[in-house]
PDB file of C-alpha atoms in Angstrom:
ATOM      1  CA  MET A  28      20.780 -27.895  13.805  1.00 48.00           C
ATOM      2  CA  VAL A  29      18.726 -28.133  10.615  1.00 51.00           C
ATOM      3  CA  TYR A  30      18.827 -31.492   8.840  1.00 55.00           C
ATOM      4  CA  LYS A  31      18.248 -32.368   5.186  1.00 61.00           C
ATOM      5  CA  LYS A  32      14.682 -33.511   5.863  1.00 60.00           C
ATOM      6  CA  ASP A  33      13.924 -30.106   7.396  1.00 60.00           C
ATOM      7  CA  ILE A  34      14.972 -28.282   4.227  1.00 59.00           C
ATOM      8  CA  ALA A  35      12.283 -30.103   2.274  1.00 56.00           C
ATOM      9  CA  LYS A  36       9.651 -29.420   4.939  1.00 59.00           C
ATOM     10  CA  VAL A  37      10.185 -25.663   5.201  1.00 63.00           C
ATOM     11  CA  LEU A  38      11.989 -24.576   2.060  1.00 86.00           C
ATOM     12  CA  THR A  39      13.605 -21.205   2.699  1.00 93.00           C
ATOM     13  CA  ALA A  40      16.990 -19.736   1.903  1.00 96.00           C
ATOM     14  CA  ASN A  41      17.604 -19.340   5.629  1.00 95.00           C
ATOM     15  CA  ASN A  42      17.046 -23.054   6.232  1.00 93.00           C
ATOM     16  CA  ILE A  43      19.457 -23.950   3.451  1.00 95.00           C
ATOM     17  CA  ILE A  44      22.098 -21.586   4.824  1.00 96.00           C
ATOM     18  CA  THR A  45      21.720 -22.944   8.353  1.00 94.00           C
ATOM     19  CA  TYR A  46      22.008 -26.528   7.160  1.00 94.00           C
ATOM     20  CA  MET A  47      25.043 -25.857   4.972  1.00 96.00           C
ATOM     21  CA  GLN A  48      26.838 -24.071   7.796  1.00 96.00           C
ATOM     22  CA  SER A  49      26.167 -27.065  10.055  1.00 95.00           C
ATOM     23  CA  LEU A  50      28.317 -29.186   7.713  1.00 96.00           C
ATOM     24  CA  HIS A  51      31.469 -27.174   8.479  1.00 97.00           C
ATOM     25  CA  ASN A  52      34.652 -29.153   7.884  1.00 96.00           C
ATOM     26  CA  GLU A  53      37.744 -27.282   9.024  1.00 97.00           C
ATOM     27  CA  GLU A  54      40.317 -29.400   7.194  1.00 97.00           C
ATOM     28  CA  GLN A  55      38.396 -29.190   3.929  1.00 97.00           C
ATOM     29  CA  ARG A  56      37.879 -25.450   4.481  1.00 97.00           C
ATOM     30  CA  ARG A  57      41.644 -24.878   4.704  1.00 96.00           C
ATOM     31  CA  ASN A  58      42.238 -27.002   1.607  1.00 96.00           C
ATOM     32  CA  LEU A  59      39.663 -25.036  -0.386  1.00 96.00           C
ATOM     33  CA  MET A  60      41.098 -21.692   0.697  1.00 95.00           C
ATOM     34  CA  ARG A  61      44.488 -22.760  -0.662  1.00 96.00           C
ATOM     35  CA  PHE A  62      43.045 -24.276  -3.838  1.00 95.00           C
ATOM     36  CA  PHE A  63      40.979 -21.202  -4.706  1.00 95.00           C
ATOM     37  CA  LYS A  64      43.821 -18.771  -4.004  1.00 94.00           C
ATOM     38  CA  THR A  65      42.242 -16.729  -1.225  1.00 95.00           C
ATOM     39  CA  GLY A  66      45.476 -15.182   0.084  1.00 94.00           C
ATOM     40  CA  LYS A  67      46.315 -11.498  -0.048  1.00 92.00           C
ATOM     41  CA  GLY A  68      46.869 -10.383  -3.630  1.00 93.00           C
ATOM     42  CA  ASP A  69      45.499 -13.625  -5.097  1.00 94.00           C
ATOM     43  CA  TYR A  70      42.518 -13.738  -7.453  1.00 94.00           C
ATOM     44  CA  GLY A  71      40.261 -15.163  -4.736  1.00 94.00           C
ATOM     45  CA  GLU A  72      41.449 -12.882  -1.962  1.00 94.00           C
ATOM     46  CA  GLY A  73      39.058 -12.807   0.982  1.00 94.00           C
ATOM     47  CA  ASP A  74      36.754 -15.602  -0.190  1.00 95.00           C
ATOM     48  CA  GLU A  75      35.376 -17.638   2.702  1.00 97.00           C
ATOM     49  CA  PHE A  76      34.516 -21.330   2.802  1.00 98.00           C
ATOM     50  CA  ILE A  77      32.545 -23.720   4.983  1.00 98.00           C
ATOM     51  CA  GLY A  78      34.432 -26.800   3.825  1.00 98.00           C
ATOM     52  CA  LEU A  79      31.889 -28.572   1.582  1.00 97.00           C
ATOM     53  CA  LYS A  80      32.759 -30.609  -1.485  1.00 96.00           C
ATOM     54  CA  VAL A  81      30.844 -29.920  -4.693  1.00 96.00           C
ATOM     55  CA  PRO A  82      28.846 -33.217  -4.529  1.00 96.00           C
ATOM     56  CA  GLN A  83      27.564 -32.163  -1.109  1.00 96.00           C
ATOM     57  CA  THR A  84      26.387 -28.841  -2.508  1.00 97.00           C
ATOM     58  CA  ARG A  85      24.761 -30.553  -5.493  1.00 97.00           C
ATOM     59  CA  GLU A  86      22.850 -32.847  -3.146  1.00 95.00           C
ATOM     60  CA  ILE A  87      21.491 -29.811  -1.319  1.00 95.00           C
ATOM     61  CA  VAL A  88      20.503 -28.262  -4.663  1.00 96.00           C
ATOM     62  CA  LYS A  89      18.481 -31.402  -5.463  1.00 94.00           C
ATOM     63  CA  LEU A  90      16.635 -31.052  -2.165  1.00 92.00           C
ATOM     64  CA  SER A  91      16.018 -27.358  -2.761  1.00 94.00           C
ATOM     65  CA  LYS A  92      14.787 -27.233  -6.366  1.00 94.00           C
ATOM     66  CA  ASP A  93      11.404 -25.837  -5.320  1.00 93.00           C
ATOM     67  CA  LEU A  94      12.916 -22.836  -3.550  1.00 96.00           C
ATOM     68  CA  PRO A  95      11.102 -19.731  -4.861  1.00 96.00           C
ATOM     69  CA  LEU A  96      13.176 -17.653  -7.251  1.00 97.00           C
ATOM     70  CA  ALA A  97      12.757 -14.624  -4.995  1.00 97.00           C
ATOM     71  CA  GLU A  98      14.650 -16.435  -2.207  1.00 97.00           C
ATOM     72  CA  ILE A  99      17.759 -17.171  -4.281  1.00 98.00           C
ATOM     73  CA  PRO A 100      19.473 -13.739  -3.949  1.00 98.00           C
ATOM     74  CA  GLU A 101      19.877 -14.473  -0.244  1.00 98.00           C
ATOM     75  CA  LEU A 102      22.064 -17.419  -1.251  1.00 98.00           C
ATOM     76  CA  LEU A 103      23.884 -15.562  -4.043  1.00 98.00           C
ATOM     77  CA  THR A 104      24.988 -12.769  -1.706  1.00 98.00           C
ATOM     78  CA  ASN A 105      26.094 -14.990   1.171  1.00 98.00           C
ATOM     79  CA  ARG A 106      29.653 -14.628   2.472  1.00 97.00           C
ATOM     80  CA  PHE A 107      30.365 -18.332   2.013  1.00 98.00           C
ATOM     81  CA  HIS A 108      31.500 -19.646  -1.356  1.00 98.00           C
ATOM     82  CA  GLU A 109      29.572 -22.923  -1.175  1.00 98.00           C
ATOM     83  CA  ILE A 110      26.297 -21.162  -0.371  1.00 98.00           C
ATOM     84  CA  ARG A 111      26.741 -18.828  -3.342  1.00 98.00           C
ATOM     85  CA  LEU A 112      27.474 -21.891  -5.494  1.00 98.00           C
ATOM     86  CA  CYS A 113      24.229 -23.459  -4.265  1.00 98.00           C
ATOM     87  CA  GLY A 114      22.359 -20.327  -5.345  1.00 98.00           C
ATOM     88  CA  PHE A 115      23.915 -20.266  -8.801  1.00 98.00           C
ATOM     89  CA  LEU A 116      23.259 -23.983  -9.317  1.00 98.00           C
ATOM     90  CA  LEU A 117      19.625 -23.454  -8.339  1.00 98.00           C
ATOM     91  CA  LEU A 118      19.396 -20.750 -11.021  1.00 98.00           C
ATOM     92  CA  VAL A 119      20.863 -23.232 -13.516  1.00 98.00           C
ATOM     93  CA  ASP A 120      18.261 -25.829 -12.577  1.00 98.00           C
ATOM     94  CA  LYS A 121      15.388 -23.356 -12.866  1.00 98.00           C
ATOM     95  CA  PHE A 122      16.651 -22.052 -16.213  1.00 98.00           C
ATOM     96  CA  GLU A 123      17.084 -25.500 -17.732  1.00 98.00           C
ATOM     97  CA  LYS A 124      13.539 -26.459 -16.752  1.00 98.00           C
ATOM     98  CA  GLN A 125      12.285 -23.547 -18.857  1.00 98.00           C
ATOM     99  CA  ALA A 126      14.623 -24.258 -21.779  1.00 98.00           C
ATOM    100  CA  THR A 127      13.342 -27.609 -22.996  1.00 98.00           C
ATOM    101  CA  LYS A 128      12.529 -27.998 -26.680  1.00 97.00           C
ATOM    102  CA  ARG A 129       8.799 -27.962 -25.892  1.00 98.00           C
ATOM    103  CA  LEU A 130       9.131 -24.615 -24.092  1.00 98.00           C
ATOM    104  CA  THR A 131      11.506 -22.872 -26.512  1.00 98.00           C
ATOM    105  CA  ASP A 132       8.871 -20.445 -27.851  1.00 98.00           C
ATOM    106  CA  ASP A 133       6.473 -20.558 -24.914  1.00 98.00           C
ATOM    107  CA  GLU A 134       5.828 -16.985 -23.771  1.00 98.00           C
ATOM    108  CA  THR A 135       5.599 -17.883 -20.089  1.00 98.00           C
ATOM    109  CA  ALA A 136       8.886 -19.807 -20.285  1.00 98.00           C
ATOM    110  CA  ILE A 137      10.566 -16.932 -22.135  1.00 98.00           C
ATOM    111  CA  GLY A 138       9.485 -14.578 -19.349  1.00 98.00           C
ATOM    112  CA  ILE A 139      10.853 -16.851 -16.629  1.00 98.00           C
ATOM    113  CA  ARG A 140      14.128 -17.388 -18.499  1.00 98.00           C
ATOM    114  CA  ASP A 141      14.540 -13.629 -18.924  1.00 98.00           C
ATOM    115  CA  GLU A 142      13.849 -13.102 -15.226  1.00 98.00           C
ATOM    116  CA  ILE A 143      16.538 -15.641 -14.335  1.00 98.00           C
ATOM    117  CA  VAL A 144      19.031 -14.035 -16.723  1.00 98.00           C
ATOM    118  CA  ASN A 145      18.319 -10.611 -15.238  1.00 98.00           C
ATOM    119  CA  MET A 146      18.918 -12.004 -11.756  1.00 98.00           C
ATOM    120  CA  TYR A 147      22.124 -13.681 -12.885  1.00 98.00           C
ATOM    121  CA  LEU A 148      23.411 -10.471 -14.461  1.00 98.00           C
ATOM    122  CA  LYS A 149      22.489  -8.460 -11.373  1.00 98.00           C
ATOM    123  CA  TYR A 150      24.507 -10.753  -9.110  1.00 98.00           C
ATOM    124  CA  THR A 151      27.483 -11.594 -11.351  1.00 96.00           C
ATOM    125  CA  ASN A 152      29.764  -9.793  -8.884  1.00 94.00           C
ATOM    126  CA  TYR A 153      29.063 -12.630  -6.461  1.00 97.00           C
ATOM    127  CA  ALA A 154      30.203 -15.276  -8.977  1.00 97.00           C
ATOM    128  CA  ASN A 155      33.681 -14.230  -7.905  1.00 96.00           C
ATOM    129  CA  ASN A 156      35.765 -17.316  -8.516  1.00 96.00           C
ATOM    130  CA  TRP A 157      36.333 -19.472 -11.568  1.00 97.00           C
ATOM    131  CA  ASP A 158      34.191 -22.431 -10.456  1.00 97.00           C
ATOM    132  CA  LEU A 159      31.176 -20.226  -9.739  1.00 98.00           C
ATOM    133  CA  VAL A 160      31.439 -18.818 -13.262  1.00 98.00           C
ATOM    134  CA  ASP A 161      32.215 -22.081 -15.034  1.00 98.00           C
ATOM    135  CA  LEU A 162      29.393 -24.059 -13.424  1.00 98.00           C
ATOM    136  CA  SER A 163      26.739 -21.436 -14.178  1.00 98.00           C
ATOM    137  CA  ALA A 164      27.589 -19.147 -17.121  1.00 98.00           C
ATOM    138  CA  PRO A 165      27.345 -21.732 -19.945  1.00 98.00           C
ATOM    139  CA  LYS A 166      24.033 -23.150 -18.731  1.00 98.00           C
ATOM    140  CA  ILE A 167      22.403 -19.781 -18.103  1.00 98.00           C
ATOM    141  CA  ILE A 168      23.934 -17.074 -20.306  1.00 98.00           C
ATOM    142  CA  GLY A 169      25.225 -19.494 -22.947  1.00 98.00           C
ATOM    143  CA  LEU A 170      21.955 -21.374 -23.290  1.00 98.00           C
ATOM    144  CA  TRP A 171      19.978 -18.117 -23.235  1.00 98.00           C
ATOM    145  CA  LEU A 172      21.987 -16.886 -26.246  1.00 98.00           C
ATOM    146  CA  THR A 173      20.514 -19.739 -28.306  1.00 98.00           C
ATOM    147  CA  LEU A 174      16.892 -19.087 -27.281  1.00 98.00           C
ATOM    148  CA  PRO A 175      14.173 -16.460 -27.879  1.00 98.00           C
ATOM    149  CA  THR A 176      14.228 -13.531 -25.461  1.00 98.00           C
ATOM    150  CA  HIS A 177      12.515 -10.209 -24.787  1.00 98.00           C
ATOM    151  CA  LEU A 178      15.524  -8.653 -23.043  1.00 98.00           C
ATOM    152  CA  GLY A 179      16.801  -6.859 -26.129  1.00 95.00           C
ATOM    153  CA  ASP A 180      20.042  -7.181 -28.048  1.00 97.00           C
ATOM    154  CA  LYS A 181      21.993 -10.197 -26.783  1.00 98.00           C
ATOM    155  CA  LEU A 182      25.249  -8.913 -28.243  1.00 98.00           C
ATOM    156  CA  THR A 183      25.009  -5.672 -26.268  1.00 98.00           C
ATOM    157  CA  ILE A 184      24.316  -7.562 -23.055  1.00 98.00           C
ATOM    158  CA  VAL A 185      27.253  -9.963 -23.353  1.00 98.00           C
ATOM    159  CA  ASP A 186      29.555  -7.247 -24.669  1.00 98.00           C
ATOM    160  CA  SER A 187      28.875  -5.312 -21.472  1.00 98.00           C
ATOM    161  CA  LEU A 188      30.227  -8.274 -19.515  1.00 98.00           C
ATOM    162  CA  ALA A 189      33.246  -8.597 -21.809  1.00 98.00           C
ATOM    163  CA  LYS A 190      34.101  -4.893 -21.490  1.00 98.00           C
ATOM    164  CA  SER A 191      33.329  -4.572 -17.782  1.00 98.00           C
ATOM    165  CA  GLY A 192      36.921  -4.603 -16.535  1.00 97.00           C
ATOM    166  CA  ASN A 193      35.876  -7.215 -13.965  1.00 97.00           C
ATOM    167  CA  LEU A 194      37.757 -10.518 -14.291  1.00 97.00           C
ATOM    168  CA  TRP A 195      34.763 -12.707 -13.430  1.00 97.00           C
ATOM    169  CA  ARG A 196      32.317 -10.910 -15.705  1.00 98.00           C
ATOM    170  CA  GLU A 197      34.876 -11.091 -18.484  1.00 98.00           C
ATOM    171  CA  ARG A 198      35.295 -14.816 -17.853  1.00 98.00           C
ATOM    172  CA  THR A 199      31.503 -15.172 -17.952  1.00 98.00           C
ATOM    173  CA  SER A 200      31.423 -13.644 -21.455  1.00 98.00           C
ATOM    174  CA  MET A 201      34.032 -16.147 -22.621  1.00 98.00           C
ATOM    175  CA  VAL A 202      33.015 -19.333 -20.822  1.00 98.00           C
ATOM    176  CA  CYS A 203      29.339 -18.957 -21.726  1.00 98.00           C
ATOM    177  CA  THR A 204      30.340 -19.782 -25.309  1.00 98.00           C
ATOM    178  CA  TRP A 205      30.883 -23.406 -24.346  1.00 98.00           C
ATOM    179  CA  MET A 206      27.127 -23.803 -24.793  1.00 98.00           C
ATOM    180  CA  THR A 207      26.796 -21.742 -27.958  1.00 98.00           C
ATOM    181  CA  SER A 208      29.524 -23.789 -29.644  1.00 98.00           C
ATOM    182  CA  ARG A 209      27.826 -26.954 -28.480  1.00 97.00           C
ATOM    183  CA  MET A 210      24.623 -25.691 -30.104  1.00 97.00           C
ATOM    184  CA  GLY A 211      26.420 -24.992 -33.398  1.00 97.00           C
ATOM    185  CA  GLU A 212      26.807 -21.214 -33.070  1.00 97.00           C
ATOM    186  CA  PRO A 213      30.582 -20.550 -33.309  1.00 98.00           C
ATOM    187  CA  GLN A 214      30.301 -16.804 -33.832  1.00 98.00           C
ATOM    188  CA  TRP A 215      30.033 -16.146 -30.099  1.00 98.00           C
ATOM    189  CA  CYS A 216      33.279 -17.914 -29.250  1.00 98.00           C
ATOM    190  CA  LEU A 217      35.128 -16.275 -32.120  1.00 98.00           C
ATOM    191  CA  ARG A 218      33.922 -12.830 -31.068  1.00 98.00           C
ATOM    192  CA  TYR A 219      34.916 -13.082 -27.412  1.00 98.00           C
ATOM    193  CA  ALA A 220      38.126 -15.009 -28.028  1.00 98.00           C
ATOM    194  CA  THR A 221      39.197 -12.124 -30.268  1.00 98.00           C
ATOM    195  CA  MET A 222      38.076  -9.568 -27.704  1.00 98.00           C
ATOM    196  CA  HIS A 223      39.992 -11.233 -24.866  1.00 98.00           C
ATOM    197  CA  LEU A 224      43.054 -12.287 -26.844  1.00 97.00           C
ATOM    198  CA  HIS A 225      45.280  -9.664 -25.194  1.00 96.00           C
ATOM    199  CA  HIS A 226      43.917 -10.107 -21.673  1.00 97.00           C
ATOM    200  CA  THR A 227      46.641 -10.015 -19.035  1.00 96.00           C
ATOM    201  CA  HIS A 228      45.278 -12.583 -16.555  1.00 97.00           C
ATOM    202  CA  ASP A 229      46.238 -16.251 -16.765  1.00 97.00           C
ATOM    203  CA  LEU A 230      42.690 -17.319 -15.860  1.00 97.00           C
ATOM    204  CA  MET A 231      41.479 -15.596 -19.021  1.00 98.00           C
ATOM    205  CA  HIS A 232      44.273 -17.114 -21.110  1.00 98.00           C
ATOM    206  CA  LYS A 233      43.059 -20.522 -19.966  1.00 98.00           C
ATOM    207  CA  ALA A 234      39.400 -19.666 -20.554  1.00 98.00           C
ATOM    208  CA  VAL A 235      40.016 -18.423 -24.100  1.00 98.00           C
ATOM    209  CA  GLY A 236      42.081 -21.493 -24.989  1.00 98.00           C
ATOM    210  CA  TRP A 237      39.533 -23.832 -23.427  1.00 98.00           C
ATOM    211  CA  MET A 238      36.669 -22.277 -25.396  1.00 98.00           C
ATOM    212  CA  LEU A 239      38.644 -22.350 -28.637  1.00 98.00           C
ATOM    213  CA  ARG A 240      39.318 -26.038 -28.039  1.00 98.00           C
ATOM    214  CA  GLU A 241      35.581 -26.585 -27.556  1.00 98.00           C
ATOM    215  CA  LEU A 242      34.888 -24.597 -30.727  1.00 98.00           C
ATOM    216  CA  GLY A 243      37.082 -27.006 -32.674  1.00 98.00           C
ATOM    217  CA  LYS A 244      35.546 -30.023 -30.997  1.00 97.00           C
ATOM    218  CA  GLN A 245      31.894 -28.970 -31.257  1.00 97.00           C
ATOM    219  CA  CYS A 246      31.802 -26.891 -34.456  1.00 97.00           C
ATOM    220  CA  SER A 247      34.782 -27.164 -36.774  1.00 96.00           C
ATOM    221  CA  MET A 248      38.489 -27.868 -36.468  1.00 97.00           C
ATOM    222  CA  ASP A 249      38.966 -25.818 -39.618  1.00 97.00           C
ATOM    223  CA  LEU A 250      37.416 -22.793 -37.890  1.00 98.00           C
ATOM    224  CA  LEU A 251      39.850 -23.282 -35.027  1.00 98.00           C
ATOM    225  CA  ARG A 252      42.782 -23.602 -37.429  1.00 98.00           C
ATOM    226  CA  ASP A 253      41.717 -20.429 -39.256  1.00 98.00           C
ATOM    227  CA  PHE A 254      41.588 -18.552 -35.963  1.00 98.00           C
ATOM    228  CA  LEU A 255      45.027 -19.808 -35.000  1.00 98.00           C
ATOM    229  CA  GLU A 256      46.496 -18.856 -38.367  1.00 97.00           C
ATOM    230  CA  LYS A 257      45.267 -15.278 -37.933  1.00 97.00           C
ATOM    231  CA  ASN A 258      46.052 -14.833 -34.255  1.00 98.00           C
ATOM    232  CA  ILE A 259      48.769 -17.232 -33.139  1.00 96.00           C
ATOM    233  CA  HIS A 260      51.414 -14.533 -32.721  1.00 95.00           C
ATOM    234  CA  GLN A 261      49.081 -12.431 -30.562  1.00 94.00           C
ATOM    235  CA  MET A 262      47.917 -15.067 -28.104  1.00 96.00           C
ATOM    236  CA  ALA A 263      49.467 -16.216 -24.852  1.00 97.00           C
ATOM    237  CA  ARG A 264      51.223 -19.573 -24.998  1.00 97.00           C
ATOM    238  CA  THR A 265      48.837 -20.855 -22.352  1.00 98.00           C
ATOM    239  CA  THR A 266      45.908 -20.019 -24.637  1.00 98.00           C
ATOM    240  CA  LEU A 267      47.552 -21.835 -27.517  1.00 98.00           C
ATOM    241  CA  ARG A 268      48.334 -24.948 -25.464  1.00 98.00           C
ATOM    242  CA  TYR A 269      44.738 -25.181 -24.277  1.00 98.00           C
ATOM    243  CA  ALA A 270      43.334 -24.554 -27.779  1.00 98.00           C
ATOM    244  CA  ILE A 271      45.304 -27.333 -29.485  1.00 98.00           C
ATOM    245  CA  GLU A 272      44.982 -29.905 -26.728  1.00 97.00           C
ATOM    246  CA  LYS A 273      42.715 -32.248 -28.753  1.00 95.00           C
ATOM    247  CA  MET A 274      44.827 -32.164 -31.898  1.00 97.00           C
ATOM    248  CA  SER A 275      47.239 -34.914 -32.875  1.00 97.00           C
ATOM    249  CA  ALA A 276      50.741 -34.819 -31.420  1.00 97.00           C
ATOM    250  CA  ASP A 277      52.199 -33.861 -34.775  1.00 97.00           C
ATOM    251  CA  GLU A 278      49.785 -30.999 -35.272  1.00 98.00           C
ATOM    252  CA  ARG A 279      50.362 -29.738 -31.743  1.00 98.00           C
ATOM    253  CA  LYS A 280      54.105 -29.638 -32.441  1.00 97.00           C
ATOM    254  CA  TYR A 281      53.454 -27.706 -35.639  1.00 97.00           C
ATOM    255  CA  TRP A 282      51.476 -24.972 -33.903  1.00 98.00           C
ATOM    256  CA  MET A 283      53.855 -24.699 -30.941  1.00 97.00           C
ATOM    257  CA  LYS A 284      56.803 -24.106 -33.281  1.00 96.00           C
ATOM    258  CA  LEU A 285      55.177 -21.158 -35.070  1.00 92.00           C
TER     259      LEU A 285
END
């Protein structure tokens, strides 16, 4: 068995995987498989779990922050959900370290950020459940959208996710706008909310409504109201309920009656 202290001594993806597998909890594993809808025909069909809670995974991420970037794909492609989450959270940590105000225009930092984004985009198929997307997309793709890059047109890159036909890539294009709205750039949320307005999956209805709510909270309630005025009869009721969640009770009633 590999223990936490051993991860720090010999920091490899294999050591992390071995340690995480040693923490197997059968009861928690069964609970997670139900919670993340892994049954036949469900959105998480076939996903496998060890039985770790998110705080346990975050603790392992803290111990593993110096893992070389080249080792992370071994975590991202692992069969177990929690190990993939560890890999994506390590990418988040590495990206944020290169995205401080001091390093915004630093050429070395830009290069590292672009390398991380390329890796994230390459392995988005492995962010194949809503938590993997939601805990990584805003802090990697979303933050990257607000920073200098040498990767080319940002719009083209995120549009390719939005138009991919893959639920998780589509969710990435929407949920990443949590960060852009937080940074005062509402155009990203408005673009992808419009693009996904007619999506058929409930997880996207929730994501669009959630991001619209954040748009109102972080940027402008008037922008949110304008969007609702134009699109309320086209959006799913779930999207609407999520979008107006922070409004007053009276205003919520108004929108729900339209």
